[in-house]
Coordinates of C-alpha atoms in Angstrom, one line a residue:
X1 CA 16.2 25.9 -3.9
X2 CA 13.5 25.5 -6.5
X3 CA 11.2 22.4 -6.1
X4 CA 12.5 21.0 -9.4
X5 CA 16.1 21.4 -8.4
X6 CA 15.4 19.8 -5.0
X7 CA 13.8 16.8 -6.6
X8 CA 16.6 16.4 -9.1
X9 CA 19.1 16.8 -6.3
X10 CA 17.4 14.0 -4.3
X11 CA 17.4 11.7 -7.4
X12 CA 21.0 12.5 -8.1
X13 CA 22.0 11.7 -4.5
X14 CA 20.1 8.3 -4.6
X15 CA 21.4 7.1 -8.0
X16 CA 25.1 6.4 -7.0
X17 CA 24.1 4.8 -3.8
X18 CA 22.1 2.1 -5.6
X19 CA 25.0 1.2 -7.9
X20 CA 24.5 3.8 -10.6
X21 CA 22.4 3.7 -13.8
X22 CA 23.9 0.4 -15.0
X23 CA 22.7 -1.3 -11.9
X24 CA 19.0 -0.2 -12.3
X25 CA 16.9 -2.7 -14.3
X26 CA 13.4 -1.2 -13.6
X27 CA 11.9 1.9 -12.0
X28 CA 8.4 2.4 -10.6
X29 CA 6.7 4.1 -7.7
X30 CA 3.7 3.7 -5.5
X31 CA 2.1 6.2 -3.1
X32 CA 5.2 6.5 -0.9
X33 CA 8.1 4.5 -2.4
X34 CA 10.5 4.6 -5.3
X35 CA 10.7 0.9 -6.3
X36 CA 13.8 -0.2 -8.1
X37 CA 14.8 -3.4 -9.8
X38 CA 18.5 -4.0 -9.4
X39 CA 21.0 -6.2 -11.1
X40 CA 23.3 -6.5 -8.2
X41 CA 22.0 -5.9 -4.7
X42 CA 25.5 -5.8 -3.2
X43 CA 26.2 -2.5 -4.9
X44 CA 23.6 -0.7 -2.7
X45 CA 24.8 1.4 0.3
X46 CA 21.8 1.0 2.6
X47 CA 23.2 3.2 5.4
X48 CA 24.1 6.1 3.1
X49 CA 20.7 6.0 1.6
X50 CA 19.0 6.1 5.0
X51 CA 21.2 9.1 5.9
X52 CA 19.8 11.2 3.0
X53 CA 17.4 13.8 4.4
X54 CA 14.7 13.0 1.9
X55 CA 14.7 9.2 2.6
X56 CA 12.4 7.9 5.4
X57 CA 13.7 4.4 5.1
X58 CA 14.5 1.5 2.8
X59 CA 12.6 -1.7 2.3
X60 CA 13.7 -4.8 0.4
X61 CA 11.2 -7.1 -1.2
X62 CA 10.7 -8.2 -4.8
X63 CA 12.0 -4.7 -5.6
X64 CA 14.3 -2.4 -3.6
X65 CA 12.1 0.3 -2.2
X66 CA 13.2 3.7 -1.0
X67 CA 10.5 5.4 1.2
X68 CA 10.3 9.1 0.2
X69 CA 6.7 9.8 1.3
X70 CA 3.5 10.8 -0.5
X71 CA 3.9 13.6 -3.1
X72 CA 7.7 13.6 -3.0
X73 CA 8.0 10.2 -4.6
X74 CA 5.9 11.2 -7.6
X75 CA 8.2 14.2 -8.2
X76 CA 11.5 12.5 -7.6
X77 CA 10.8 9.4 -9.8
X78 CA 10.7 11.3 -13.2
X79 CA 14.0 13.0 -12.3
X80 CA 15.5 9.6 -11.3
X81 CA 14.3 8.0 -14.6
X82 CA 15.9 10.8 -16.6
X83 CA 19.2 10.5 -14.7
X84 CA 19.2 6.8 -15.3
X85 CA 18.6 7.2 -19.0
X86 CA 21.3 9.8 -19.3
X87 CA 23.7 7.5 -17.4
X88 CA 23.0 4.6 -19.7
X89 CA 23.6 6.7 -22.8
X90 CA 27.0 8.0 -21.5
X91 CA 28.2 4.7 -19.9
X92 CA 31.2 3.1 -21.5
X93 CA 30.9 -0.4 -23.1
X94 CA 31.0 -3.1 -20.5
X95 CA 33.6 -5.7 -20.5
X96 CA 32.7 -9.3 -21.4
X97 CA 31.2 -11.3 -18.5
X98 CA 32.8 -14.7 -17.9
X99 CA 30.9 -17.8 -17.1
X100 CA 32.2 -17.7 -13.5
X101 CA 30.8 -14.2 -13.1
X102 CA 27.5 -15.3 -14.4
X103 CA 27.5 -18.3 -12.1
X104 CA 28.4 -16.1 -9.1
X105 CA 25.6 -13.6 -10.0
X106 CA 23.1 -16.5 -10.4
X107 CA 24.0 -17.9 -7.0
X108 CA 23.7 -14.5 -5.3
X109 CA 20.3 -14.0 -6.9
X110 CA 19.1 -17.4 -5.9
X111 CA 20.2 -16.9 -2.3
X112 CA 18.5 -13.5 -2.3
X113 CA 15.2 -14.9 -3.6
X114 CA 15.4 -17.8 -1.1
X115 CA 15.9 -15.4 1.8
X116 CA 12.7 -13.5 0.9
X117 CA 10.7 -16.7 1.6
X118 CA 8.0 -15.6 -0.8
X119 CA 5.2 -18.1 -0.5
X120 CA 2.8 -18.7 -3.5
X121 CA -0.1 -17.2 -1.6
X122 CA 1.9 -14.0 -0.8
X123 CA 3.0 -13.8 -4.4
X124 CA -0.6 -14.1 -5.5
X125 CA -1.7 -11.4 -3.1
X126 CA 1.1 -9.2 -4.4
X127 CA -0.2 -9.6 -8.0
X128 CA -3.7 -8.7 -6.8
X129 CA -2.3 -5.6 -5.1
X130 CA -0.3 -4.6 -8.2
X131 CA -3.5 -4.6 -10.2
X132 CA -5.3 -2.2 -7.9
X133 CA -2.5 0.0 -6.5
X134 CA -2.1 2.0 -9.8
X135 CA -5.8 2.9 -9.6
X136 CA -5.5 4.5 -6.2
X137 CA -4.6 8.0 -7.4
X138 CA -7.8 8.1 -9.6
X139 CA -9.9 6.7 -6.7
X140 CA -8.6 9.5 -4.4
X141 CA -9.1 12.3 -6.9
X142 CA -12.6 11.2 -7.9
X143 CA -13.5 10.5 -4.3
X144 CA -12.5 14.0 -3.2
X145 CA -14.5 15.5 -6.1
X146 CA -17.5 13.3 -5.1
X147 CA -17.3 14.6 -1.5
X148 CA -17.1 18.2 -2.7
X149 CA -20.0 17.6 -5.0
X150 CA -22.1 16.1 -2.2
X151 CA -21.3 19.1 0.0
X152 CA -22.3 21.6 -2.6
X153 CA -25.6 19.7 -3.3
X154 CA -26.5 19.5 0.4
X155 CA -25.8 23.3 0.7
X156 CA -27.7 24.1 -2.5
X157 CA -24.6 25.9 -3.9
X158 CA -23.5 26.2 -7.5
X159 CA -26.3 24.1 -9.0
X160 CA -24.9 24.7 -12.5
X161 CA -21.6 23.2 -11.6
X162 CA -22.6 20.1 -9.5
X163 CA -23.7 18.0 -12.6
X164 CA -20.3 18.5 -14.1
X165 CA -18.6 17.5 -10.8
X166 CA -20.8 14.4 -10.6
X167 CA -19.7 13.4 -14.1
X168 CA -16.0 13.8 -13.1
X169 CA -16.5 11.8 -9.9
X170 CA -18.5 9.0 -11.5
X171 CA -16.8 8.6 -14.9
X172 CA -13.8 6.6 -13.6
X173 CA -16.0 4.4 -11.4
X174 CA -18.2 3.6 -14.3
X175 CA -15.3 2.3 -16.3
X176 CA -13.1 0.9 -13.4
X177 CA -13.7 -2.6 -14.6
X178 CA -11.8 -1.8 -17.9
X179 CA -8.8 -0.5 -16.0
X180 CA -8.8 -3.6 -13.7
X181 CA -8.9 -5.9 -16.8
X182 CA -6.1 -4.0 -18.4
X183 CA -3.9 -4.2 -15.3
X184 CA -4.8 -7.8 -14.7
X185 CA -3.7 -8.9 -18.1
X186 CA -0.5 -6.9 -17.7
X187 CA 0.3 -8.4 -14.3
X188 CA -0.4 -12.0 -15.4
X189 CA 1.7 -11.8 -18.5
X190 CA -0.9 -11.2 -21.2
X191 CA -1.6 -8.4 -23.6
X192 CA -3.1 -5.6 -21.5
X193 CA -5.4 -4.2 -24.1
X194 CA -7.0 -7.6 -24.6
X195 CA -7.7 -7.8 -20.9
X196 CA -9.3 -4.4 -21.0
X197 CA -11.4 -5.3 -24.1
X198 CA -12.8 -8.4 -22.3
X199 CA -13.5 -6.4 -19.1
X200 CA -15.2 -3.7 -21.1
X201 CA -18.0 -6.2 -22.0
X202 CA -19.0 -6.2 -18.3
X203 CA -19.8 -2.4 -18.3
X204 CA -21.2 -2.3 -21.9
X205 CA -24.9 -1.1 -21.7
X206 CA -25.9 -3.7 -24.3
X207 CA -25.5 -6.6 -21.9
X208 CA -28.9 -5.6 -20.5
X209 CA -30.4 -7.4 -23.6
X210 CA -28.8 -10.7 -22.6
X211 CA -30.3 -13.4 -20.4
X212 CA -28.1 -15.8 -18.4
X213 CA -29.1 -18.3 -15.8
X214 CA -32.7 -17.2 -16.3
X215 CA -31.9 -13.6 -15.4
X216 CA -31.3 -10.5 -17.4
X217 CA -27.8 -9.2 -17.0
X218 CA -27.1 -5.7 -15.8
X219 CA -24.3 -3.5 -17.0
X220 CA -21.5 -3.6 -14.5
X221 CA -22.8 -6.8 -12.9
X222 CA -19.9 -8.6 -11.2
X223 CA -17.9 -5.3 -11.2
X224 CA -14.1 -5.5 -10.6
X225 CA -14.2 -9.1 -9.5
X226 CA -15.8 -10.1 -12.8
X227 CA -13.3 -8.0 -14.7
X228 CA -10.5 -9.6 -12.8
X229 CA -11.7 -13.1 -13.5
X230 CA -12.4 -12.4 -17.2
X231 CA -9.0 -10.9 -17.8
X232 CA -7.2 -13.8 -16.1
X233 CA -9.1 -16.2 -18.4
X234 CA -8.2 -14.0 -21.4
X235 CA -4.5 -14.3 -20.5
X236 CA -4.6 -18.1 -20.4
X237 CA -6.6 -18.3 -23.7
X238 CA -4.1 -15.9 -25.3
X239 CA -1.1 -18.0 -24.1
X240 CA -2.7 -21.2 -25.4
X241 CA -3.3 -19.5 -28.8
X242 CA 0.3 -18.4 -28.9
X243 CA 1.5 -22.0 -28.6
X244 CA -0.8 -23.5 -31.2
X245 CA -1.8 -20.9 -33.7
X246 CA 0.6 -20.6 -36.7
X247 CA 2.6 -17.4 -36.7
X248 CA 1.2 -16.4 -40.1
X249 CA -2.3 -16.4 -38.6
X250 CA -1.4 -15.3 -35.1
X251 CA -2.2 -11.6 -35.6
X252 CA -5.7 -12.4 -36.7
X253 CA -6.7 -15.5 -34.8
X254 CA -5.2 -15.0 -31.3
X255 CA -6.9 -11.7 -30.4
X256 CA -10.2 -12.9 -31.9
X257 CA -10.2 -16.2 -30.0
X258 CA -9.1 -14.5 -26.8
X259 CA -11.9 -12.0 -26.8
X260 CA -14.5 -14.5 -28.1
X261 CA -13.8 -17.3 -25.7
X262 CA -13.2 -15.2 -22.6
X263 CA -16.0 -12.8 -23.5
X264 CA -18.6 -15.6 -23.8
X265 CA -17.3 -17.0 -20.5
X266 CA -17.7 -13.6 -18.9
X267 CA -21.2 -13.1 -20.2
X268 CA -22.6 -16.5 -19.6
X269 CA -20.8 -17.3 -16.3
X270 CA -18.4 -14.9 -14.7
X271 CA -20.7 -11.9 -14.6
X272 CA -23.4 -13.9 -12.8
X273 CA -21.0 -15.6 -10.4
X274 CA -19.0 -12.5 -9.6
X275 CA -22.2 -10.5 -9.2
X276 CA -23.4 -12.9 -6.5
X277 CA -20.0 -12.8 -4.8
X278 CA -20.0 -9.0 -4.9
X279 CA -23.5 -8.8 -3.4
X280 CA -22.5 -11.3 -0.7
X281 CA -19.5 -9.1 0.2
X282 CA -21.6 -6.0 0.6
X283 CA -24.3 -7.9 2.5
X284 CA -21.8 -9.4 4.9
X285 CA -20.0 -6.1 5.5
X286 CA -23.3 -4.4 6.3
X287 CA -24.4 -7.3 8.5
X288 CA -21.1 -7.5 10.3
X289 CA -21.1 -3.9 11.3
X290 CA -24.8 -3.7 12.0
X291 CA -24.9 -6.6 14.3
X292 CA -21.4 -6.8 15.8
X293 CA -20.2 -3.3 15.1
X294 CA -18.2 -2.6 18.3
X295 CA -16.8 -6.1 18.5
X296 CA -16.1 -6.4 14.8
X297 CA -14.4 -2.9 14.8
X298 CA -12.3 -3.9 17.9
X299 CA -11.0 -7.0 16.2
X300 CA -10.5 -5.4 12.8
X301 CA -8.7 -2.3 14.2
X302 CA -6.6 -4.4 16.5
X303 CA -5.5 -7.0 14.0
X304 CA -4.8 -4.8 11.0
X305 CA -1.1 -4.0 11.8
X306 CA -0.4 -7.8 12.2
X307 CA -2.1 -8.4 8.9
X308 CA 0.1 -5.8 7.4
X309 CA 3.2 -7.5 8.8
X310 CA 2.1 -10.9 7.3
X311 CA 1.2 -9.3 4.0
X312 CA -2.4 -10.5 4.3
X313 CA -3.9 -7.0 4.1
X314 CA -3.6 -7.1 0.4
X315 CA -6.5 -9.4 0.2
X316 CA -8.7 -6.5 1.4
X317 CA -8.0 -4.3 -1.6
X318 CA -10.5 -6.0 -4.0
X319 CA -13.0 -6.0 -1.1
X320 CA -12.6 -2.2 -0.6
X321 CA -12.9 -1.6 -4.3
X322 CA -16.0 -3.7 -4.5
X323 CA -17.7 -1.9 -1.7
X324 CA -16.9 1.5 -3.2
X325 CA -18.3 0.3 -6.5
X326 CA -21.5 -1.0 -4.9
X327 CA -22.2 1.5 -2.2
X328 CA -20.1 4.5 -3.1
X329 CA -17.8 4.0 -0.1
X330 CA -16.0 1.3 1.9
X331 CA -17.1 1.0 5.5
X332 CA -14.0 -1.0 6.4
X333 CA -11.3 1.5 5.7
X334 CA -12.2 4.1 8.5
X335 CA -12.1 1.2 11.0
X336 CA -8.8 -0.1 9.7
X337 CA -7.4 3.4 9.7
X338 CA -7.6 3.4 13.5
X339 CA -4.6 1.1 13.6
X340 CA -2.5 4.2 12.5
X341 CA -4.1 6.2 15.4
X342 CA -3.0 3.6 17.9
X343 CA 0.5 3.7 16.4
X344 CA 0.7 7.5 16.8
X345 CA -0.5 7.3 20.4
X346 CA 2.1 4.5 21.1
X347 CA 4.9 6.6 19.6
X348 CA 4.0 9.6 21.7
X349 CA 4.0 7.4 24.9
X350 CA 7.5 6.1 23.9
X351 CA 8.6 9.7 23.6
X352 CA 7.6 10.5 27.1
X353 CA 8.8 7.2 28.6
X354 CA 12.3 7.6 27.2
X355 CA 13.2 11.2 28.1
X356 CA 17.0 10.5 28.0
X357 CA 17.1 8.7 24.7
X358 CA 17.4 11.6 22.3
X359 CA 18.0 9.4 19.3
X360 CA 14.5 7.7 19.5
X361 CA 12.9 11.0 20.5
X362 CA 14.3 12.7 17.4
X363 CA 13.0 9.8 15.3
X364 CA 9.5 10.2 16.8
X365 CA 9.5 14.0 16.3
X366 CA 10.5 13.7 12.6
X367 CA 8.1 10.8 11.8
X368 CA 5.1 12.0 13.8
X369 CA 3.7 14.4 11.2
X370 CA 3.8 11.6 8.6
X371 CA 2.1 9.2 11.1
X372 CA -0.7 11.7 11.6
X373 CA -1.3 11.7 7.9
X374 CA -1.4 7.9 7.8
X375 CA 2.2 7.2 6.7
X376 CA 3.3 5.0 9.6
X377 CA 6.4 3.3 8.3
X378 CA 8.9 5.5 10.1
X379 CA 7.1 5.1 13.4
X380 CA 6.6 1.4 13.0
X381 CA 10.0 0.4 11.8
X382 CA 11.9 3.1 13.6
X383 CA 10.2 2.9 17.0
X384 CA 7.5 0.5 18.0
X385 CA 8.3 -2.7 16.2
X386 CA 12.0 -2.8 17.2
X387 CA 11.0 -2.2 20.8
X388 CA 8.4 -5.0 20.7
X389 CA 5.9 -4.3 23.4
X390 CA 4.9 -0.8 22.0
X391 CA 3.9 -2.5 18.7
X392 CA 1.5 -4.7 20.7
X393 CA 0.1 -1.7 22.6
X394 CA -0.2 0.2 19.4
X395 CA -2.5 -2.6 18.2
X396 CA -4.5 -2.1 21.4
X397 CA -5.0 1.5 20.6
X398 CA -6.1 0.6 17.1
X399 CA -8.6 -1.9 18.6
X400 CA -10.3 0.7 20.8
X401 CA -10.5 3.2 17.9
X402 CA -11.9 0.6 15.6
X403 CA -14.4 -0.5 18.3
X404 CA -15.5 3.1 18.7
X405 CA -16.2 3.6 14.9
X406 CA -17.8 0.1 14.7
X407 CA -20.1 1.0 17.6
X408 CA -21.6 3.9 15.7
X409 CA -22.0 1.8 12.6
X410 CA -23.9 -0.6 14.8
X411 CA -26.1 2.3 16.0
X412 CA -26.9 3.3 12.4
X413 CA -24.3 6.0 11.7
X414 CA -22.3 4.5 8.8
X415 CA -18.8 5.9 8.3
X416 CA -17.2 5.1 5.0
X417 CA -14.4 6.2 2.7
X418 CA -14.9 7.0 -1.0
X419 CA -11.4 5.8 -1.9
X420 CA -8.6 3.6 -0.6
X421 CA -5.0 4.6 0.1
X422 CA -5.0 7.6 2.6
X423 CA -5.7 7.2 6.3
X424 CA -5.2 9.3 9.4
X425 CA -6.0 13.0 8.9
X426 CA -5.6 12.5 5.1
X427 CA -8.8 10.5 5.1
X428 CA -11.1 13.4 6.2
X429 CA -11.7 14.7 2.6
X430 CA -12.7 11.2 1.5
X431 CA -15.3 10.5 4.2
X432 CA -18.9 9.7 3.4
X433 CA -21.8 8.2 5.3
X434 CA -25.5 7.9 5.7
X435 CA -26.2 10.8 8.1
X436 CA -24.5 13.8 6.6
X437 CA -20.9 14.8 6.3
X438 CA -20.7 16.6 9.7
X439 CA -21.8 13.5 11.6
X440 CA -19.4 11.3 9.7
X441 CA -16.4 13.6 10.2
X442 CA -17.2 13.9 13.9
X443 CA -17.4 10.1 14.4
X444 CA -14.2 9.5 12.5
X445 CA -12.4 12.3 14.3
X446 CA -13.5 11.0 17.7
X447 CA -12.4 7.5 16.7
X448 CA -8.9 8.9 15.9
X449 CA -8.8 10.6 19.3
X450 CA -9.8 7.3 21.0
X451 CA -7.1 5.5 19.2
X452 CA -4.5 8.1 20.1
X453 CA -5.5 8.0 23.8
X454 CA -5.8 4.3 24.0
X455 CA -2.5 3.7 22.3
X456 CA -0.8 6.2 24.5
X457 CA -2.1 4.9 27.8
X458 CA -1.5 1.2 26.8
X459 CA 2.0 2.0 25.9
X460 CA 2.8 4.3 28.7
X461 CA 1.7 1.9 31.4
X462 CA 2.3 -1.5 29.8
X463 CA 4.7 -0.9 26.9
X464 CA 7.9 -1.3 28.8
X465 CA 9.3 -3.9 31.1
X466 CA 11.7 -2.8 33.7
X467 CA 14.6 -4.3 31.8
X468 CA 13.6 -2.6 28.5
X469 CA 13.1 0.7 30.2
X470 CA 16.5 0.4 31.9
X471 CA 18.2 -0.5 28.6
X472 CA 16.7 2.2 26.4
X473 CA 16.1 5.1 28.8
X474 CA 19.7 6.2 28.4
X475 CA 21.4 8.6 26.0
X476 CA 22.0 6.9 22.6
X477 CA 23.1 10.0 20.9
X478 CA 25.9 9.5 18.4
X479 CA 28.9 11.7 18.4
X480 CA 28.4 15.1 16.9
X481 CA 30.4 14.2 13.9
X482 CA 28.1 11.2 13.3
X483 CA 25.0 13.4 13.4
X484 CA 26.5 15.8 11.0
X485 CA 27.3 13.0 8.6
X486 CA 23.9 11.2 8.7
X487 CA 21.8 14.3 8.8
X488 CA 19.3 12.9 11.4
X489 CA 18.1 10.1 13.6
X490 CA 19.4 6.9 12.1
X491 CA 20.9 3.8 13.7
X492 CA 23.7 4.6 16.2
X493 CA 26.5 2.5 17.6
X494 CA 24.1 1.6 20.5
X495 CA 21.7 0.0 18.1
X496 CA 21.6 -3.7 17.7
X497 CA 23.2 -4.9 14.4
X498 CA 22.5 -8.2 12.7
X499 CA 25.8 -9.9 12.4
X500 CA 24.8 -11.7 9.2
X501 CA 23.5 -8.7 7.3
X502 CA 25.2 -5.8 9.0
X503 CA 21.9 -4.0 9.2
X504 CA 20.6 -2.2 12.2
X505 CA 17.8 -3.9 14.1
X506 CA 17.2 -1.5 16.9
X507 CA 15.2 1.7 17.3
X508 CA 15.9 4.2 14.6
X509 CA 16.2 1.6 11.9
X510 CA 13.7 1.2 9.1
X511 CA 15.2 -1.9 7.6
X512 CA 12.5 -4.5 6.8
X513 CA 10.9 -6.6 4.2
X514 CA 7.8 -5.5 2.4
X515 CA 4.5 -7.0 1.3
X516 CA 3.5 -4.4 -1.2
X517 CA 0.9 -1.7 -1.4
X518 CA -1.5 -0.1 0.4
X519 CA -1.9 -0.2 4.0
X520 CA -4.5 2.1 5.5
X521 CA -4.1 3.1 9.1
X522 CA -0.5 2.3 9.5
X523 CA 1.8 2.5 6.5
X524 CA -0.4 3.9 3.6
X525 CA -1.2 2.1 0.2
X526 CA 2.0 -0.2 0.6
X527 CA 3.3 -1.6 3.8
X528 CA 6.3 -3.7 4.9
X529 CA 5.6 -7.3 6.0
X530 CA 7.9 -7.7 8.9
X531 CA 10.9 -6.4 10.8
X532 CA 13.1 -7.6 13.7
X533 CA 11.3 -7.1 17.0
X534 CA 12.6 -6.8 20.5
X535 CA 10.2 -8.1 23.2

């Protein structure tokens, strides 16, 4: 089957299982997931979706998210959008909706939102993530080009080409503040182009002629943090103008005042303050790894998966971007990526500890390649987290891997990543450091090996109580007809089922809630917050 036909077939299989075109209110995708806004959540057939060969799992958060994996999701989404559009054009007129129907829908939506337990802090972090996640593809592409250019320069090859590669790699980073400003205004409910216009002031070369707080400003001072703050201010100024400026003057006055007020605030305040904060972030990161590298790496690598479960990992996205903007790479991501190594090692130990449980072993075999490439959702939500202890021992593996990489940072061998998003083996093309590419690759690769081994040993010897081993080291194979119907390792009759939701909570299930994007080392750019655990 041609690739296009395969992607369209996947989209066509998904559409009826989410309630059809009429039930889809919005469509988007991130690095690994198709994110859908739905009118009626009850029309979705979760189990049938999970049974599709192309679907790794489903996640429910502010949107309904179908995990398809990197690469696949970017190809399936356009086909899905086209099918939805075609379905809407051919759909018959809908019958009138009664007040009782509206009341029932409103009550269902209210209950659904309440169940998500979205705190204001998590909602704020989600907004921040939504600003930066769309930038990840460009960061990855430019980061790989930068690494290739650095390799060619060091080898002395193609001197006529390397300046062009340098321009390709650096152009986006030179203007990243503009894209941050655009996305910030869009996310906070303002006019995106006005947010971009205000943020563009920060990177304009002419600011070098301006003095603020007794200092001459530098183009780019404050970076993405300054752009974010300026764009948020622009949104509030714009909304104020919309309320008070007469409609006849709105088209002239509102954009002018928005750019003028927020621009002056950016030049004579935000650029300086954000510049100091950005410098402090870079200084602190260098100090932390230079003085407490092994200990800091151990803590960061060990706590990253729990941070992902709580949704707090999103706070690191602006920090990564700031470090990349300042230093050319982020020293935190290779350490955090060790969490994924611990997860892979833990999953391999589960495979050997449960030789009779073919259901879990099949899940591990199918999910392990994605885990090695840094997409850990199937392993986490299908294996370690439902079992409980293996999730903890996976964190132990991540801690040892992070401590290893942190130790070399402390010894002076800095290991960094020129982009955020990928982890595991997928991070190798993005590595950079202060002692040559060979040394950087060797340290990172050795760190992954330490994470694999530590996660495996911790899980093999401490990941199972006697009761847990007795319970799960038995055949949980579904009947042959069930395997044929589902197409792979999905929840079986032996799996625990939540009596309130009817969803599987045991090994093989990928049901969970999600916190958003990007989760290096475990689940890629966007990772689920939590899932039921068995301890």
